[in-house]
Amino acid sequence: QTASQLASEGVKYAVVTLKDSTGTVAYASQVPAAAGGISASPIDAAAAAKALSDAGITPVACLWGYQDPIAARTDRTMAVSYGAEEGVLWLDNAADAGGNPWLNPYSEAANQYLEDLALEAVSMGYEQVVFCGFHFPLVNSLSSASFGETGGKGQAQILSENIQRLEQALAAKDAECWFQYSAAAVLGEDLRPAGVAVSGLGMERLVVQLPADTADPAATLAACAQAVPDTQLVYRVSAAPDEALRQAADQAGYLGAVIG
């Protein structure tokens, strides 16, 4: 019923979150590393994809990347460590203030986990995958965080390599791979996600997230498009954009909007 209703409203794509920012996996994943995070009430993700496809809507899976406290706690070898204290998890805030651990972008096991989930989503009928939380922790300082062996690669380089890895893995299955970042990160106004402007990471497809308090959303979208001229773009807003913003986004080269 939901798929039919969306189709009647002209929706062409529907994003289904299969792993959220808490690390919870919404369906009964067969990926071993996901075992600790499967929801107590799992959905039938394959049935959801089929219902959308049958209604003429392209199903898109959303997976949160390194922002995953469940997997980080389940397998500490995949997590960012605290200083030189082996086995001690780095947290993005004080423990008594709700601080959480993160997956380590330099960890092969962590990256394999994300790739396995993405490929599993494709096997269930999702034609595209969008990654959120695919960045370093959004804190002002990582001085106490230890990422283990980095091979001399900085934040931007390892994220760029990991992006290319996922793009290639999904392309081999005829699926598209997207990455979502804030407009501020794309423009270099917020360097925390990658240490540099996200526009330099080289992704093929980008979801630009607009905050609700953006003073001039049309100008912001245009600036982001100019920053990544060779990248396919969509933008994300919390509520349906008005006609003026739709037209401005079209003129800037955006393929459409993700709402919600």
C-alpha positions as a LaTeX table, in Angstrom:
\begin{tabular}{lrrr}
\hline
Residue & $x$ (\AA) & $y$ (\AA) & $z$ (\AA) \\
\hline
Gln1 & 0.00 & 0.00 & 0.00 \\
Thr2 & 2.81 & 2.39 & 0.84 \\
Ala3 & 4.59 & 1.66 & $-2.44$ \\
Ser4 & 1.39 & 2.22 & $-4.42$ \\
Gln5 & 0.73 & 5.48 & $-2.60$ \\
Leu6 & 4.26 & 6.73 & $-3.28$ \\
Ala7 & 3.95 & 5.79 & $-6.94$ \\
Ser8 & 0.66 & 7.69 & $-7.21$ \\
Glu9 & 2.47 & 10.77 & $-5.86$ \\
Gly10 & 5.09 & 10.54 & $-8.58$ \\
Val11 & 7.91 & 9.20 & $-6.41$ \\
Lys12 & 10.58 & 7.52 & $-8.56$ \\
Tyr13 & 12.99 & 6.32 & $-5.89$ \\
Ala14 & 12.48 & 5.21 & $-2.28$ \\
Val15 & 15.28 & 5.02 & 0.28 \\
Val16 & 15.00 & 2.23 & 2.85 \\
Thr17 & 17.39 & 2.44 & 5.82 \\
Leu18 & 18.89 & $-1.01$ & 6.32 \\
Lys19 & 21.54 & 0.05 & 8.88 \\
Asp20 & 21.07 & 3.22 & 10.91 \\
Ser21 & 23.32 & 5.55 & 12.88 \\
Thr22 & 22.99 & 3.42 & 16.02 \\
Gly23 & 24.45 & 0.44 & 14.15 \\
Thr24 & 21.13 & $-1.42$ & 14.16 \\
Val25 & 20.63 & $-3.63$ & 11.11 \\
Ala26 & 16.95 & $-3.55$ & 10.21 \\
Tyr27 & 16.75 & $-6.99$ & 8.60 \\
Ala28 & 18.03 & $-10.50$ & 9.27 \\
Ser29 & 21.40 & $-10.04$ & 7.59 \\
Gln30 & 23.48 & $-13.11$ & 6.81 \\
Val31 & 26.73 & $-11.13$ & 7.07 \\
Pro32 & 28.51 & $-12.58$ & 10.14 \\
Ala33 & 29.76 & $-9.20$ & 11.38 \\
Ala34 & 26.16 & $-7.94$ & 11.51 \\
Ala35 & 25.00 & $-10.57$ & 14.01 \\
Gly36 & 25.30 & $-8.30$ & 17.05 \\
Gly37 & 23.30 & $-5.49$ & 15.50 \\
Ile38 & 20.24 & $-7.15$ & 14.00 \\
Ser39 & 16.98 & $-5.54$ & 15.08 \\
Ala40 & 14.75 & $-7.35$ & 17.55 \\
Ser41 & 11.96 & $-6.87$ & 15.02 \\
Pro42 & 13.63 & $-7.34$ & 11.63 \\
Ile43 & 11.87 & $-6.31$ & 8.45 \\
Asp44 & 11.71 & $-8.39$ & 5.27 \\
Ala45 & 14.06 & $-6.18$ & 3.28 \\
Ala46 & 13.80 & $-8.25$ & 0.12 \\
Ala47 & 9.99 & $-8.04$ & 0.19 \\
Ala48 & 10.20 & $-4.28$ & 0.64 \\
Ala49 & 12.47 & $-3.97$ & $-2.39$ \\
Lys50 & 10.13 & $-6.13$ & $-4.48$ \\
Ala51 & 7.04 & $-4.14$ & $-3.45$ \\
Leu52 & 8.73 & $-0.92$ & $-4.51$ \\
Ser53 & 9.96 & $-2.39$ & $-7.79$ \\
Asp54 & 6.52 & $-3.81$ & $-8.57$ \\
Ala55 & 5.10 & $-0.31$ & $-8.11$ \\
Gly56 & 7.61 & 1.14 & $-10.56$ \\
Ile57 & 9.81 & 2.70 & $-7.86$ \\
Thr58 & 13.56 & 2.13 & $-7.74$ \\
Pro59 & 14.50 & 0.71 & $-4.30$ \\
Val60 & 17.54 & 2.34 & $-2.69$ \\
Ala61 & 19.24 & 0.98 & 0.43 \\
Cys62 & 20.68 & 3.36 & 3.01 \\
Leu63 & 23.60 & 2.12 & 5.09 \\
Trp64 & 25.35 & 4.10 & 7.80 \\
Gly65 & 29.08 & 3.62 & 7.55 \\
Tyr66 & 31.67 & 4.27 & 10.25 \\
Gln67 & 29.16 & 5.76 & 12.67 \\
Asp68 & 28.27 & 2.34 & 14.09 \\
Pro69 & 28.68 & 1.88 & 17.86 \\
Ile70 & 27.22 & $-1.64$ & 17.86 \\
Ala71 & 29.72 & $-3.17$ & 15.43 \\
Ala72 & 32.54 & $-1.21$ & 17.07 \\
Arg73 & 31.69 & $-2.70$ & 20.45 \\
Thr74 & 31.04 & $-6.18$ & 19.05 \\
Asp75 & 34.41 & $-6.45$ & 17.32 \\
Arg76 & 36.93 & $-4.03$ & 18.78 \\
Thr77 & 39.46 & $-4.83$ & 16.08 \\
Met78 & 37.20 & $-2.86$ & 13.71 \\
Ala79 & 36.99 & 0.16 & 16.02 \\
Val80 & 38.97 & 3.31 & 16.70 \\
Ser81 & 41.11 & 2.75 & 19.81 \\
Tyr82 & 41.90 & 5.10 & 22.66 \\
Gly83 & 45.53 & 6.20 & 22.45 \\
Ala84 & 48.01 & 3.42 & 23.03 \\
Glu85 & 45.65 & 1.45 & 25.25 \\
Glu86 & 45.10 & $-1.73$ & 23.26 \\
Gly87 & 41.53 & $-2.97$ & 23.38 \\
Val88 & 40.20 & 0.27 & 24.87 \\
Leu89 & 37.61 & 1.99 & 22.70 \\
Trp90 & 37.85 & 5.64 & 21.76 \\
Leu91 & 34.54 & 7.44 & 22.36 \\
Asp92 & 33.22 & 10.56 & 20.65 \\
Asn93 & 32.23 & 12.03 & 24.01 \\
Ala94 & 32.57 & 11.18 & 27.69 \\
Ala95 & 31.04 & 7.82 & 28.53 \\
Asp96 & 28.65 & 9.37 & 31.06 \\
Ala97 & 27.56 & 11.89 & 28.41 \\
Gly98 & 26.55 & 9.22 & 25.94 \\
Gly99 & 29.83 & 8.89 & 24.07 \\
Asn100 & 30.01 & 6.15 & 21.46 \\
Pro101 & 32.78 & 4.27 & 19.65 \\
Trp102 & 33.21 & 4.39 & 15.86 \\
Leu103 & 34.36 & 1.97 & 13.21 \\
Asn104 & 37.87 & 2.65 & 11.98 \\
Pro105 & 38.12 & 3.80 & 8.34 \\
Tyr106 & 41.58 & 2.22 & 8.21 \\
Ser107 & 40.30 & $-1.20$ & 9.30 \\
Glu108 & 40.09 & $-3.80$ & 6.54 \\
Ala109 & 37.55 & $-5.75$ & 8.57 \\
Ala110 & 35.33 & $-2.69$ & 8.98 \\
Asn111 & 35.47 & $-1.88$ & 5.28 \\
Gln112 & 34.76 & $-5.48$ & 4.35 \\
Tyr113 & 31.73 & $-5.41$ & 6.64 \\
Leu114 & 30.32 & $-2.36$ & 4.86 \\
Glu115 & 31.02 & $-3.86$ & 1.44 \\
Asp116 & 29.36 & $-7.14$ & 2.42 \\
Leu117 & 26.23 & $-5.32$ & 3.61 \\
Ala118 & 26.06 & $-3.28$ & 0.41 \\
Leu119 & 26.37 & $-6.36$ & $-1.78$ \\
Glu120 & 23.78 & $-8.15$ & 0.31 \\
Ala121 & 21.40 & $-5.25$ & $-0.24$ \\
Val122 & 21.92 & $-5.53$ & $-3.99$ \\
Ser123 & 21.27 & $-9.27$ & $-3.83$ \\
Met124 & 17.91 & $-8.50$ & $-2.17$ \\
Gly125 & 16.84 & $-6.27$ & $-5.04$ \\
Tyr126 & 18.13 & $-2.81$ & $-4.12$ \\
Glu127 & 19.45 & $-1.14$ & $-7.26$ \\
Gln128 & 21.31 & 1.64 & $-5.49$ \\
Val129 & 23.02 & 2.07 & $-2.12$ \\
Val130 & 23.58 & 5.39 & $-0.36$ \\
Phe131 & 26.11 & 5.59 & 2.46 \\
Cys132 & 25.62 & 8.04 & 5.31 \\
Gly133 & 28.01 & 8.49 & 8.22 \\
Phe134 & 30.89 & 7.61 & 5.88 \\
His135 & 33.38 & 9.87 & 7.55 \\
Phe136 & 35.64 & 10.33 & 10.54 \\
Pro137 & 34.01 & 11.24 & 13.88 \\
Leu138 & 32.60 & 14.77 & 13.91 \\
Val139 & 34.58 & 16.04 & 16.88 \\
Asn140 & 36.93 & 18.98 & 17.17 \\
Ser141 & 39.94 & 16.85 & 18.05 \\
Leu142 & 41.03 & 13.27 & 17.31 \\
Ser143 & 44.27 & 13.62 & 19.28 \\
Ser144 & 43.41 & 10.76 & 21.64 \\
Ala145 & 42.16 & 8.47 & 18.86 \\
Ser146 & 44.38 & 5.71 & 17.50 \\
Phe147 & 43.70 & 4.29 & 14.03 \\
Gly148 & 46.44 & 1.67 & 14.08 \\
Glu149 & 48.49 & 1.12 & 10.93 \\
Thr150 & 47.63 & 3.86 & 8.46 \\
Gly151 & 50.31 & 3.28 & 5.85 \\
Gly152 & 51.02 & 7.00 & 5.96 \\
Lys153 & 47.62 & 7.77 & 4.44 \\
Gly154 & 45.70 & 10.80 & 5.65 \\
Gln155 & 41.98 & 10.99 & 6.30 \\
Ala156 & 41.09 & 12.19 & 2.83 \\
Gln157 & 43.17 & 9.56 & 1.07 \\
Ile158 & 41.77 & 6.60 & 2.98 \\
Leu159 & 38.19 & 7.80 & 2.59 \\
Ser160 & 38.74 & 8.33 & $-1.13$ \\
Glu161 & 40.16 & 4.83 & $-1.51$ \\
Asn162 & 37.29 & 3.32 & 0.47 \\
Ile163 & 34.76 & 5.22 & $-1.64$ \\
Gln164 & 36.33 & 3.88 & $-4.84$ \\
Arg165 & 36.33 & 0.36 & $-3.40$ \\
Leu166 & 32.59 & 0.45 & $-2.77$ \\
Glu167 & 31.83 & 2.10 & $-6.10$ \\
Gln168 & 33.72 & $-0.62$ & $-7.93$ \\
Ala169 & 32.17 & $-3.45$ & $-5.92$ \\
Leu170 & 28.65 & $-2.22$ & $-6.64$ \\
Ala171 & 29.36 & $-1.37$ & $-10.27$ \\
Ala172 & 30.40 & $-5.00$ & $-10.76$ \\
Lys173 & 26.84 & $-5.91$ & $-9.74$ \\
Asp174 & 25.29 & $-3.21$ & $-11.98$ \\
Ala175 & 24.31 & $-1.15$ & $-8.94$ \\
Glu176 & 24.93 & 2.51 & $-8.15$ \\
Cys177 & 26.73 & 3.81 & $-5.09$ \\
Trp178 & 26.02 & 7.20 & $-3.48$ \\
Phe179 & 27.59 & 9.03 & $-0.54$ \\
Gln180 & 25.81 & 11.62 & 1.57 \\
Tyr181 & 27.60 & 14.60 & 3.10 \\
Ser182 & 26.50 & 17.96 & 4.44 \\
Ala183 & 26.74 & 21.00 & 2.20 \\
Ala184 & 29.23 & 22.48 & 4.69 \\
Ala185 & 31.49 & 19.44 & 4.29 \\
Val186 & 31.28 & 19.61 & 0.50 \\
Leu187 & 32.25 & 23.29 & 0.51 \\
Gly188 & 35.03 & 22.90 & 3.08 \\
Glu189 & 33.25 & 24.92 & 5.73 \\
Asp190 & 33.33 & 21.83 & 7.97 \\
Leu191 & 36.59 & 19.86 & 7.67 \\
Arg192 & 35.81 & 17.26 & 10.33 \\
Pro193 & 34.43 & 14.53 & 8.02 \\
Ala194 & 37.59 & 14.09 & 5.94 \\
Gly195 & 40.16 & 16.66 & 7.03 \\
Val196 & 39.58 & 18.47 & 3.73 \\
Ala197 & 36.58 & 19.57 & 1.70 \\
Val198 & 34.57 & 16.47 & 0.78 \\
Ser199 & 34.46 & 17.73 & $-2.82$ \\
Gly200 & 38.03 & 16.44 & $-3.17$ \\
Leu201 & 37.23 & 12.81 & $-2.38$ \\
Gly202 & 36.33 & 11.96 & $-5.97$ \\
Met203 & 33.03 & 10.14 & $-5.52$ \\
Glu204 & 30.96 & 9.55 & $-8.64$ \\
Arg205 & 27.60 & 10.26 & $-6.98$ \\
Leu206 & 26.91 & 12.64 & $-4.12$ \\
Val207 & 23.89 & 13.41 & $-1.95$ \\
Val208 & 24.18 & 16.98 & $-0.63$ \\
Gln209 & 22.39 & 17.38 & 2.69 \\
Leu210 & 20.93 & 20.82 & 3.25 \\
Pro211 & 20.32 & 21.85 & 6.86 \\
Ala212 & 16.90 & 23.27 & 7.63 \\
Asp213 & 18.38 & 26.65 & 8.61 \\
Thr214 & 20.26 & 27.25 & 5.35 \\
Ala215 & 19.92 & 30.97 & 4.63 \\
Asp216 & 20.01 & 30.65 & 0.83 \\
Pro217 & 19.50 & 26.99 & $-0.16$ \\
Ala218 & 19.53 & 27.69 & $-3.88$ \\
Ala219 & 22.91 & 29.45 & $-3.68$ \\
Thr220 & 24.28 & 26.68 & $-1.47$ \\
Leu221 & 23.22 & 23.98 & $-3.94$ \\
Ala222 & 24.76 & 25.95 & $-6.80$ \\
Ala223 & 28.06 & 26.31 & $-4.92$ \\
Cys224 & 28.16 & 22.59 & $-4.14$ \\
Ala225 & 27.49 & 21.73 & $-7.79$ \\
Gln226 & 30.36 & 24.00 & $-8.87$ \\
Ala227 & 32.65 & 22.28 & $-6.36$ \\
Val228 & 32.04 & 18.83 & $-7.91$ \\
Pro229 & 31.40 & 19.48 & $-11.61$ \\
Asp230 & 31.91 & 15.87 & $-12.71$ \\
Thr231 & 29.74 & 14.28 & $-10.03$ \\
Gln232 & 26.11 & 13.14 & $-10.27$ \\
Leu233 & 24.11 & 15.03 & $-7.65$ \\
Val234 & 20.92 & 14.88 & $-5.66$ \\
Tyr235 & 20.10 & 16.97 & $-2.60$ \\
Arg236 & 18.45 & 16.03 & 0.67 \\
Val237 & 15.98 & 18.19 & 2.56 \\
Ser238 & 13.74 & 17.52 & 5.56 \\
Ala239 & 10.56 & 18.69 & 3.82 \\
Ala240 & 9.40 & 18.90 & 0.22 \\
Pro241 & 11.20 & 21.77 & $-1.53$ \\
Asp242 & 9.19 & 24.62 & $-3.00$ \\
Glu243 & 9.03 & 25.19 & $-6.73$ \\
Ala244 & 11.70 & 27.90 & $-6.68$ \\
Leu245 & 14.22 & 25.58 & $-5.04$ \\
Arg246 & 13.30 & 22.74 & $-7.41$ \\
Gln247 & 13.95 & 24.97 & $-10.40$ \\
Ala248 & 17.22 & 26.26 & $-8.96$ \\
Ala249 & 18.38 & 22.71 & $-8.28$ \\
Asp250 & 17.46 & 21.62 & $-11.80$ \\
Gln251 & 19.43 & 24.52 & $-13.25$ \\
Ala252 & 22.44 & 23.56 & $-11.10$ \\
Gly253 & 22.34 & 20.02 & $-12.48$ \\
Tyr254 & 20.78 & 18.08 & $-9.62$ \\
Leu255 & 18.90 & 14.93 & $-10.60$ \\
Gly256 & 16.30 & 15.34 & $-7.86$ \\
Ala257 & 15.64 & 15.58 & $-4.14$ \\
Val258 & 15.62 & 13.10 & $-1.29$ \\
Ile259 & 12.93 & 14.15 & 1.18 \\
Gly260 & 12.98 & 13.15 & 4.84 \\
\hline
\end{tabular}
